[in-house]
Each structure stands twice: as structure tokens, then as C-alpha cells.
């Protein structure tokens, strides 16, 4: 059975339990930072743990901007520019580890407050993402949801895709396959995990749901036997490392 990410988009917060659980999951990954090297590599090539945490923090602020846009009707993009985004991430990454983690946690709290404070009619507003898509603002909650779950794993402090609930894993695969379709990059592959299936391509790949989610999101290229190269997900195809996440 195929699932669709817009099922989530239609779910109005604060009834966004996957996102709320994801923030908790990220918090537990951050809890482990004192035991690891903040300057060590995250699982995203080119980004240290501290750069990744800085990105997750500034992403929350960027998504707050979309909620502000919906609330006020004044166009408020996620980032003023790519350069401004990268500069803000680099500046935050310089914080001492304790301050960096608190910066990330407080950004999460600001986003939660913005979600909970958005008046009902404003949820119908359309906004534009950093990837240039016009979407209902409710999509910002899913965008944050996928960030916190996946980057908690990327932090490399012991969380894995196997720790993510099946419904969230399936929604992540929905998101990836939908993004490929929008870019006309759908690979000639059918994926299956249990009774869930994606795509109609000739190459059939069956895997455990967590392994499959790790594989299609570009985190675990080794997770599925006979793996073909896959298009990127949140990394725009024309933007190589060291900017591994464009959100
Ligand atoms: Zn990201």
C-alpha cells in the first residue's frame, strides 16, 4: 500500500504527533553530545556535528519565518539568501557545545510556540519553501518533522533509522519518491518493505523498512543489496557537497 506525504500536510498542528515525537527524538540525540566530539563528523559528508546542530537550529527559525508569512500575509522567506543561510549556520556552529545545544533546543521551542500560536484561518495560507515550492503552510510541520527525525540520526550519537516509527519511515520514503517525481528523476526501481510498495520500476528492491528509508534518503547506500545509484533528496542535484541539506 502506498502512502502519501500530503496526508501529513493535511494534518493540522498541534495534532502533529510525528513532529512532536521527532523533537523529543532529536532532544535525546542531543543529550548524548557531551559524550562525543562536537567537532567530529556527522553522518552527512562535509558537516561536523556542530555544523549539523547549527543547521537544525537555524532551520527551525527558517520554518518560523514561513509561519510568520502565513500569519501576517507578508512574504517572509525561510532564508534571505543561500549566503545568509550558510553564514548563520557557520556563526551558530562557533558556539561552545553547551550553548550550541541550548541554541538548538530553544529554536525548537520557538517553532513549537509559533505552530501553537498560528490562528486557524492562517493554516490555509500558501508559502514558498527554500526549494522554491509553493505549499500550504501546514507543510512546514512536516518539513520540520523530517528534519528532526533524520538529522537526529545524522548526528551520529547512537540513534538509527531502526529507532524511527514505521509510519514516519514510510512517510519519509513517500517524501523522497514524491520529490524525485516532481524533478522528473524517478529511478526505474520498485521498492518494497513488508506490505508497503513504492514505484513501478523494473528493478525490484525489497528491504527492511528502516534500511530502505536510510537508503532512499541517501544515508545508507549500503543498506540494500544490488543497489543502483539514486537521485538525491533534499540536496539539490546541482549543489554538491559540502551543503548536504538544502532545507
Ligand atoms: Zn536539514
PDB file of C-alpha atoms and ligand atoms in Angstrom:
ATOM      1  CA  UNK A   1       0.000   0.000   0.000  1.00  0.00           C
ATOM      2  CA  UNK A   2       1.412   3.349  -0.949  1.00  0.00           C
ATOM      3  CA  UNK A   3       1.249   6.244   1.482  1.00  0.00           C
ATOM      4  CA  UNK A   4       1.275   9.914   0.617  1.00  0.00           C
ATOM      5  CA  UNK A   5       3.122  12.681   2.361  1.00  0.00           C
ATOM      6  CA  UNK A   6       0.240  15.079   1.790  1.00  0.00           C
ATOM      7  CA  UNK A   7      -1.721  13.029   4.285  1.00  0.00           C
ATOM      8  CA  UNK A   8       0.545  14.703   6.806  1.00  0.00           C
ATOM      9  CA  UNK A   9       0.303  18.070   5.135  1.00  0.00           C
ATOM     10  CA  UNK A  10      -3.445  17.857   5.678  1.00  0.00           C
ATOM     11  CA  UNK A  11      -2.946  17.184   9.373  1.00  0.00           C
ATOM     12  CA  UNK A  12      -3.231  20.464  11.177  1.00  0.00           C
ATOM     13  CA  UNK A  13      -0.954  21.045  14.104  1.00  0.00           C
ATOM     14  CA  UNK A  14      -0.842  20.796  17.039  1.00  0.00           C
ATOM     15  CA  UNK A  15      -2.188  17.364  16.025  1.00  0.00           C
ATOM     16  CA  UNK A  16       1.241  16.668  14.535  1.00  0.00           C
ATOM     17  CA  UNK A  17       2.296  13.786  16.752  1.00  0.00           C
ATOM     18  CA  UNK A  18       5.094  12.615  14.462  1.00  0.00           C
ATOM     19  CA  UNK A  19       6.737  16.035  14.625  1.00  0.00           C
ATOM     20  CA  UNK A  20       6.327  16.310  18.397  1.00  0.00           C
ATOM     21  CA  UNK A  21       7.782  12.839  18.864  1.00  0.00           C
ATOM     22  CA  UNK A  22      10.564  13.766  16.448  1.00  0.00           C
ATOM     23  CA  UNK A  23      11.558  16.805  18.505  1.00  0.00           C
ATOM     24  CA  UNK A  24      11.771  14.507  21.520  1.00  0.00           C
ATOM     25  CA  UNK A  25      13.903  12.069  19.490  1.00  0.00           C
ATOM     26  CA  UNK A  26      16.231  14.902  18.477  1.00  0.00           C
ATOM     27  CA  UNK A  27      16.426  16.022  22.096  1.00  0.00           C
ATOM     28  CA  UNK A  28      17.573  12.570  23.156  1.00  0.00           C
ATOM     29  CA  UNK A  29      20.221  12.576  20.408  1.00  0.00           C
ATOM     30  CA  UNK A  30      21.424  15.982  21.645  1.00  0.00           C
ATOM     31  CA  UNK A  31      21.524  14.653  25.220  1.00  0.00           C
ATOM     32  CA  UNK A  32      24.377  12.389  24.154  1.00  0.00           C
ATOM     33  CA  UNK A  33      26.549  15.186  22.812  1.00  0.00           C
ATOM     34  CA  UNK A  34      28.640  15.591  25.981  1.00  0.00           C
ATOM     35  CA  UNK A  35      29.916  12.062  25.396  1.00  0.00           C
ATOM     36  CA  UNK A  36      31.093  12.649  21.838  1.00  0.00           C
ATOM     37  CA  UNK A  37      33.305  15.076  19.948  1.00  0.00           C
ATOM     38  CA  UNK A  38      31.244  18.036  18.695  1.00  0.00           C
ATOM     39  CA  UNK A  39      33.907  18.649  16.068  1.00  0.00           C
ATOM     40  CA  UNK A  40      33.704  15.054  14.876  1.00  0.00           C
ATOM     41  CA  UNK A  41      31.955  14.212  11.623  1.00  0.00           C
ATOM     42  CA  UNK A  42      28.197  13.860  11.444  1.00  0.00           C
ATOM     43  CA  UNK A  43      26.850  11.213   9.087  1.00  0.00           C
ATOM     44  CA  UNK A  44      26.451  13.942   6.453  1.00  0.00           C
ATOM     45  CA  UNK A  45      29.625  14.298   4.396  1.00  0.00           C
ATOM     46  CA  UNK A  46      31.275  17.662   4.930  1.00  0.00           C
ATOM     47  CA  UNK A  47      29.374  18.595   8.080  1.00  0.00           C
ATOM     48  CA  UNK A  48      30.678  18.235  11.625  1.00  0.00           C
ATOM     49  CA  UNK A  49      28.228  17.545  14.424  1.00  0.00           C
ATOM     50  CA  UNK A  50      28.370  21.191  15.456  1.00  0.00           C
ATOM     51  CA  UNK A  51      27.554  22.368  11.916  1.00  0.00           C
ATOM     52  CA  UNK A  52      24.652  19.949  11.737  1.00  0.00           C
ATOM     53  CA  UNK A  53      23.240  21.140  15.081  1.00  0.00           C
ATOM     54  CA  UNK A  54      23.599  24.742  13.924  1.00  0.00           C
ATOM     55  CA  UNK A  55      21.703  23.885  10.743  1.00  0.00           C
ATOM     56  CA  UNK A  56      18.898  22.197  12.679  1.00  0.00           C
ATOM     57  CA  UNK A  57      18.609  25.310  14.882  1.00  0.00           C
ATOM     58  CA  UNK A  58      18.526  27.774  12.008  1.00  0.00           C
ATOM     59  CA  UNK A  59      16.104  25.500  10.130  1.00  0.00           C
ATOM     60  CA  UNK A  60      13.624  25.911  12.989  1.00  0.00           C
ATOM     61  CA  UNK A  61      13.927  29.683  12.665  1.00  0.00           C
ATOM     62  CA  UNK A  62      13.533  29.454   8.901  1.00  0.00           C
ATOM     63  CA  UNK A  63      10.336  27.459   9.298  1.00  0.00           C
ATOM     64  CA  UNK A  64       9.151  30.009  11.863  1.00  0.00           C
ATOM     65  CA  UNK A  65       9.502  32.528   9.054  1.00  0.00           C
ATOM     66  CA  UNK A  66       7.011  30.541   6.978  1.00  0.00           C
ATOM     67  CA  UNK A  67       4.543  30.595   9.879  1.00  0.00           C
ATOM     68  CA  UNK A  68       5.092  34.355  10.190  1.00  0.00           C
ATOM     69  CA  UNK A  69       4.382  34.653   6.464  1.00  0.00           C
ATOM     70  CA  UNK A  70       1.113  32.738   6.924  1.00  0.00           C
ATOM     71  CA  UNK A  71       0.119  34.747   9.997  1.00  0.00           C
ATOM     72  CA  UNK A  72       0.877  38.212   8.620  1.00  0.00           C
ATOM     73  CA  UNK A  73       0.478  37.774   4.880  1.00  0.00           C
ATOM     74  CA  UNK A  74       3.862  39.467   4.488  1.00  0.00           C
ATOM     75  CA  UNK A  75       6.237  37.420   2.373  1.00  0.00           C
ATOM     76  CA  UNK A  76       8.870  36.095   4.788  1.00  0.00           C
ATOM     77  CA  UNK A  77      11.162  33.560   3.102  1.00  0.00           C
ATOM     78  CA  UNK A  78      12.911  30.854   5.056  1.00  0.00           C
ATOM     79  CA  UNK A  79      16.290  32.429   4.318  1.00  0.00           C
ATOM     80  CA  UNK A  80      17.156  35.841   2.893  1.00  0.00           C
ATOM     81  CA  UNK A  81      19.634  34.115   0.576  1.00  0.00           C
ATOM     82  CA  UNK A  82      21.747  30.997   0.347  1.00  0.00           C
ATOM     83  CA  UNK A  83      24.715  33.048   1.520  1.00  0.00           C
ATOM     84  CA  UNK A  84      22.817  34.353   4.548  1.00  0.00           C
ATOM     85  CA  UNK A  85      21.746  30.801   5.399  1.00  0.00           C
ATOM     86  CA  UNK A  86      25.270  29.446   5.236  1.00  0.00           C
ATOM     87  CA  UNK A  87      26.641  32.394   7.228  1.00  0.00           C
ATOM     88  CA  UNK A  88      24.081  31.930  10.002  1.00  0.00           C
ATOM     89  CA  UNK A  89      24.872  28.223  10.233  1.00  0.00           C
ATOM     90  CA  UNK A  90      28.609  28.910  10.370  1.00  0.00           C
ATOM     91  CA  UNK A  91      28.185  31.570  13.081  1.00  0.00           C
ATOM     92  CA  UNK A  92      25.984  29.337  15.249  1.00  0.00           C
ATOM     93  CA  UNK A  93      28.417  26.447  14.846  1.00  0.00           C
ATOM     94  CA  UNK A  94      31.090  28.508  16.611  1.00  0.00           C
ATOM     95  CA  UNK A  95      29.194  28.453  19.922  1.00  0.00           C
ATOM     96  CA  UNK A  96      30.582  26.409  22.814  1.00  0.00           C
ATOM     97  CA  UNK A  97      28.944  22.958  22.829  1.00  0.00           C
ATOM     98  CA  UNK A  98      26.566  23.613  25.746  1.00  0.00           C
ATOM     99  CA  UNK A  99      25.400  26.896  24.228  1.00  0.00           C
ATOM    100  CA  UNK A 100      25.076  25.292  20.825  1.00  0.00           C
ATOM    101  CA  UNK A 101      22.791  22.570  22.144  1.00  0.00           C
ATOM    102  CA  UNK A 102      20.718  25.091  24.080  1.00  0.00           C
ATOM    103  CA  UNK A 103      20.527  27.275  20.975  1.00  0.00           C
ATOM    104  CA  UNK A 104      19.099  24.306  19.090  1.00  0.00           C
ATOM    105  CA  UNK A 105      16.640  23.395  21.831  1.00  0.00           C
ATOM    106  CA  UNK A 106      15.410  26.980  22.161  1.00  0.00           C
ATOM    107  CA  UNK A 107      14.925  27.216  18.384  1.00  0.00           C
ATOM    108  CA  UNK A 108      12.759  24.091  18.603  1.00  0.00           C
ATOM    109  CA  UNK A 109      10.724  25.724  21.355  1.00  0.00           C
ATOM    110  CA  UNK A 110      10.246  28.876  19.276  1.00  0.00           C
ATOM    111  CA  UNK A 111       8.992  26.814  16.364  1.00  0.00           C
ATOM    112  CA  UNK A 112       6.590  24.910  18.632  1.00  0.00           C
ATOM    113  CA  UNK A 113       5.291  28.187  20.024  1.00  0.00           C
ATOM    114  CA  UNK A 114       4.801  29.542  16.505  1.00  0.00           C
ATOM    115  CA  UNK A 115       2.904  26.406  15.467  1.00  0.00           C
ATOM    116  CA  UNK A 116       0.691  26.509  18.526  1.00  0.00           C
ATOM    117  CA  UNK A 117       0.103  30.233  18.104  1.00  0.00           C
ATOM    118  CA  UNK A 118      -0.910  30.209  14.456  1.00  0.00           C
ATOM    119  CA  UNK A 119      -4.612  31.067  14.171  1.00  0.00           C
ATOM    120  CA  UNK A 120      -6.859  28.531  12.432  1.00  0.00           C
ATOM    121  CA  UNK A 121      -7.549  30.509   9.233  1.00  0.00           C
ATOM    122  CA  UNK A 122      -3.833  31.112   8.688  1.00  0.00           C
ATOM    123  CA  UNK A 123      -3.270  27.380   8.138  1.00  0.00           C
ATOM    124  CA  UNK A 124      -4.879  27.807   4.712  1.00  0.00           C
ATOM    125  CA  UNK A 125      -2.130  30.217   3.594  1.00  0.00           C
ATOM    126  CA  UNK A 126       0.375  29.228   0.960  1.00  0.00           C
ATOM    127  CA  UNK A 127       4.099  29.860   1.398  1.00  0.00           C
ATOM    128  CA  UNK A 128       7.240  29.127  -0.593  1.00  0.00           C
ATOM    129  CA  UNK A 129       9.911  26.732   0.615  1.00  0.00           C
ATOM    130  CA  UNK A 130      13.672  27.177   0.307  1.00  0.00           C
ATOM    131  CA  UNK A 131      13.489  24.730  -2.588  1.00  0.00           C
ATOM    132  CA  UNK A 132      11.106  27.058  -4.396  1.00  0.00           C
ATOM    133  CA  UNK A 133       7.892  25.102  -3.955  1.00  0.00           C
ATOM    134  CA  UNK A 134       4.612  26.781  -3.116  1.00  0.00           C
ATOM    135  CA  UNK A 135       2.936  24.705  -0.408  1.00  0.00           C
ATOM    136  CA  UNK A 136       0.276  25.080   2.272  1.00  0.00           C
ATOM    137  CA  UNK A 137       1.923  26.338   5.454  1.00  0.00           C
ATOM    138  CA  UNK A 138       0.901  23.142   7.233  1.00  0.00           C
ATOM    139  CA  UNK A 139       3.679  21.542   5.206  1.00  0.00           C
ATOM    140  CA  UNK A 140       6.150  23.413   7.428  1.00  0.00           C
ATOM    141  CA  UNK A 141       5.289  20.990  10.213  1.00  0.00           C
ATOM    142  CA  UNK A 142       6.141  18.005   8.024  1.00  0.00           C
ATOM    143  CA  UNK A 143       9.321  19.768   6.869  1.00  0.00           C
ATOM    144  CA  UNK A 144      10.378  20.164  10.484  1.00  0.00           C
ATOM    145  CA  UNK A 145       9.285  16.604  11.246  1.00  0.00           C
ATOM    146  CA  UNK A 146      11.542  15.089   8.592  1.00  0.00           C
ATOM    147  CA  UNK A 147      14.426  17.325   9.681  1.00  0.00           C
ATOM    148  CA  UNK A 148      14.353  16.341  13.325  1.00  0.00           C
ATOM    149  CA  UNK A 149      13.974  12.606  12.801  1.00  0.00           C
ATOM    150  CA  UNK A 150      16.609  12.267  10.092  1.00  0.00           C
ATOM    151  CA  UNK A 151      19.150  14.733  11.471  1.00  0.00           C
ATOM    152  CA  UNK A 152      18.905  13.100  14.904  1.00  0.00           C
ATOM    153  CA  UNK A 153      20.280  10.004  13.192  1.00  0.00           C
ATOM    154  CA  UNK A 154      22.778  12.081  11.195  1.00  0.00           C
ATOM    155  CA  UNK A 155      24.184  13.432  14.457  1.00  0.00           C
ATOM    156  CA  UNK A 156      25.864  10.076  14.974  1.00  0.00           C
ATOM    157  CA  UNK A 157      25.272   9.860  18.699  1.00  0.00           C
ATOM    158  CA  UNK A 158      23.658   6.434  18.633  1.00  0.00           C
ATOM    159  CA  UNK A 159      20.245   6.921  17.027  1.00  0.00           C
ATOM    160  CA  UNK A 160      19.438   4.927  13.898  1.00  0.00           C
ATOM    161  CA  UNK A 161      16.635   4.589  11.386  1.00  0.00           C
ATOM    162  CA  UNK A 162      15.616   1.433  13.258  1.00  0.00           C
ATOM    163  CA  UNK A 163      14.624   3.719  16.158  1.00  0.00           C
ATOM    164  CA  UNK A 164      12.155   5.675  13.973  1.00  0.00           C
ATOM    165  CA  UNK A 165       8.478   4.560  13.952  1.00  0.00           C
ATOM    166  CA  UNK A 166       7.339   2.660  10.848  1.00  0.00           C
ATOM    167  CA  UNK A 167       4.732   5.254   9.850  1.00  0.00           C
ATOM    168  CA  UNK A 168       7.356   8.001   9.910  1.00  0.00           C
ATOM    169  CA  UNK A 169       9.797   5.854   7.917  1.00  0.00           C
ATOM    170  CA  UNK A 170       7.088   5.197   5.333  1.00  0.00           C
ATOM    171  CA  UNK A 171       6.280   8.911   5.170  1.00  0.00           C
ATOM    172  CA  UNK A 172       9.962   9.693   4.616  1.00  0.00           C
ATOM    173  CA  UNK A 173      10.057   7.278   1.686  1.00  0.00           C
ATOM    174  CA  UNK A 174       6.848   8.898   0.365  1.00  0.00           C
ATOM    175  CA  UNK A 175       8.582  12.264   0.604  1.00  0.00           C
ATOM    176  CA  UNK A 176      11.686  11.118  -1.240  1.00  0.00           C
ATOM    177  CA  UNK A 177       9.777   9.398  -4.052  1.00  0.00           C
ATOM    178  CA  UNK A 178       7.442  12.400  -4.423  1.00  0.00           C
ATOM    179  CA  UNK A 179      10.447  14.709  -4.680  1.00  0.00           C
ATOM    180  CA  UNK A 180      12.011  12.525  -7.374  1.00  0.00           C
ATOM    181  CA  UNK A 181       8.709  12.590  -9.288  1.00  0.00           C
ATOM    182  CA  UNK A 182       8.489  16.391  -9.105  1.00  0.00           C
ATOM    183  CA  UNK A 183      12.010  16.654 -10.517  1.00  0.00           C
ATOM    184  CA  UNK A 184      11.295  14.006 -13.147  1.00  0.00           C
ATOM    185  CA  UNK A 185      14.119  11.931 -11.645  1.00  0.00           C
ATOM    186  CA  UNK A 186      12.172   8.808 -10.707  1.00  0.00           C
ATOM    187  CA  UNK A 187      14.573   5.843 -10.934  1.00  0.00           C
ATOM    188  CA  UNK A 188      13.494   2.664 -12.697  1.00  0.00           C
ATOM    189  CA  UNK A 189      13.124   0.889  -9.373  1.00  0.00           C
ATOM    190  CA  UNK A 190      10.283  -0.552  -7.315  1.00  0.00           C
ATOM    191  CA  UNK A 191      10.853  -0.532  -3.578  1.00  0.00           C
ATOM    192  CA  UNK A 192       9.077  -2.776  -1.128  1.00  0.00           C
ATOM    193  CA  UNK A 193       9.168  -3.209   2.611  1.00  0.00           C
ATOM    194  CA  UNK A 194       6.667  -5.653   4.048  1.00  0.00           C
ATOM    195  CA  UNK A 195       3.286  -4.815   2.529  1.00  0.00           C
ATOM    196  CA  UNK A 196       4.366  -1.308   1.544  1.00  0.00           C
ATOM    197  CA  UNK A 197       5.453  -0.517  -2.007  1.00  0.00           C
ATOM    198  CA  UNK A 198       6.758   2.480  -3.903  1.00  0.00           C
ATOM    199  CA  UNK A 199       7.300   2.959  -7.624  1.00  0.00           C
ATOM    200  CA  UNK A 200       6.695   0.724 -10.610  1.00  0.00           C
ATOM    201  CA  UNK A 201      10.237   0.405 -11.960  1.00  0.00           C
ATOM    202  CA  UNK A 202      11.717  -2.772 -13.386  1.00  0.00           C
ATOM    203  CA  UNK A 203      14.394  -3.234 -10.730  1.00  0.00           C
ATOM    204  CA  UNK A 204      12.699  -4.604  -7.624  1.00  0.00           C
ATOM    205  CA  UNK A 205      14.348  -3.882  -4.292  1.00  0.00           C
ATOM    206  CA  UNK A 206      12.947  -5.392  -1.125  1.00  0.00           C
ATOM    207  CA  UNK A 207      14.326  -4.430   2.250  1.00  0.00           C
ATOM    208  CA  UNK A 208      13.544  -3.833   5.857  1.00  0.00           C
ATOM    209  CA  UNK A 209      11.637  -0.539   6.178  1.00  0.00           C
ATOM    210  CA  UNK A 210      14.372   1.175   8.221  1.00  0.00           C
ATOM    211  CA  UNK A 211      17.098   0.066   5.804  1.00  0.00           C
ATOM    212  CA  UNK A 212      15.012   1.211   2.855  1.00  0.00           C
ATOM    213  CA  UNK A 213      14.359   4.631   4.394  1.00  0.00           C
ATOM    214  CA  UNK A 214      18.061   5.017   5.124  1.00  0.00           C
ATOM    215  CA  UNK A 215      18.889   4.009   1.588  1.00  0.00           C
ATOM    216  CA  UNK A 216      16.464   6.249  -0.334  1.00  0.00           C
ATOM    217  CA  UNK A 217      17.276   9.270   1.845  1.00  0.00           C
ATOM    218  CA  UNK A 218      20.930   8.815   0.909  1.00  0.00           C
ATOM    219  CA  UNK A 219      22.065   7.856   4.399  1.00  0.00           C
ATOM    220  CA  UNK A 220      22.708   4.157   3.889  1.00  0.00           C
ATOM    221  CA  UNK A 221      23.817   3.418   0.371  1.00  0.00           C
ATOM    222  CA  UNK A 222      24.920   0.008   1.598  1.00  0.00           C
ATOM    223  CA  UNK A 223      21.590  -0.948   3.126  1.00  0.00           C
ATOM    224  CA  UNK A 224      20.039  -2.753   0.188  1.00  0.00           C
ATOM    225  CA  UNK A 225      21.624  -5.457  -1.932  1.00  0.00           C
ATOM    226  CA  UNK A 226      22.069  -4.765  -5.631  1.00  0.00           C
ATOM    227  CA  UNK A 227      21.709  -1.048  -5.003  1.00  0.00           C
ATOM    228  CA  UNK A 228      21.532   1.231  -8.040  1.00  0.00           C
ATOM    229  CA  UNK A 229      22.565   4.879  -7.761  1.00  0.00           C
ATOM    230  CA  UNK A 230      19.645   7.016  -6.663  1.00  0.00           C
ATOM    231  CA  UNK A 231      18.904  10.715  -7.165  1.00  0.00           C
ATOM    232  CA  UNK A 232      19.420  12.984  -4.177  1.00  0.00           C
ATOM    233  CA  UNK A 233      16.626  14.020  -1.807  1.00  0.00           C
ATOM    234  CA  UNK A 234      16.883  17.400  -0.044  1.00  0.00           C
ATOM    235  CA  UNK A 235      20.212  18.053  -1.681  1.00  0.00           C
ATOM    236  CA  UNK A 236      19.558  19.738  -5.000  1.00  0.00           C
ATOM    237  CA  UNK A 237      21.213  17.772  -7.790  1.00  0.00           C
ATOM    238  CA  UNK A 238      23.197  20.783  -8.968  1.00  0.00           C
ATOM    239  CA  UNK A 239      24.536  21.577  -5.499  1.00  0.00           C
ATOM    240  CA  UNK A 240      27.306  19.228  -4.453  1.00  0.00           C
ATOM    241  CA  UNK A 241      28.882  18.827  -1.012  1.00  0.00           C
ATOM    242  CA  UNK A 242      29.601  20.475   1.397  1.00  0.00           C
ATOM    243  CA  UNK A 243      25.989  21.595   1.655  1.00  0.00           C
ATOM    244  CA  UNK A 244      24.394  18.231   2.301  1.00  0.00           C
ATOM    245  CA  UNK A 245      20.951  19.535   3.261  1.00  0.00           C
ATOM    246  CA  UNK A 246      19.224  22.323   1.383  1.00  0.00           C
ATOM    247  CA  UNK A 247      16.278  22.746   3.748  1.00  0.00           C
TER     248      UNK A 247
HETATM  249 ZN1  LIG B   1      18.445  19.696   7.026  1.00  0.00          ZN
END
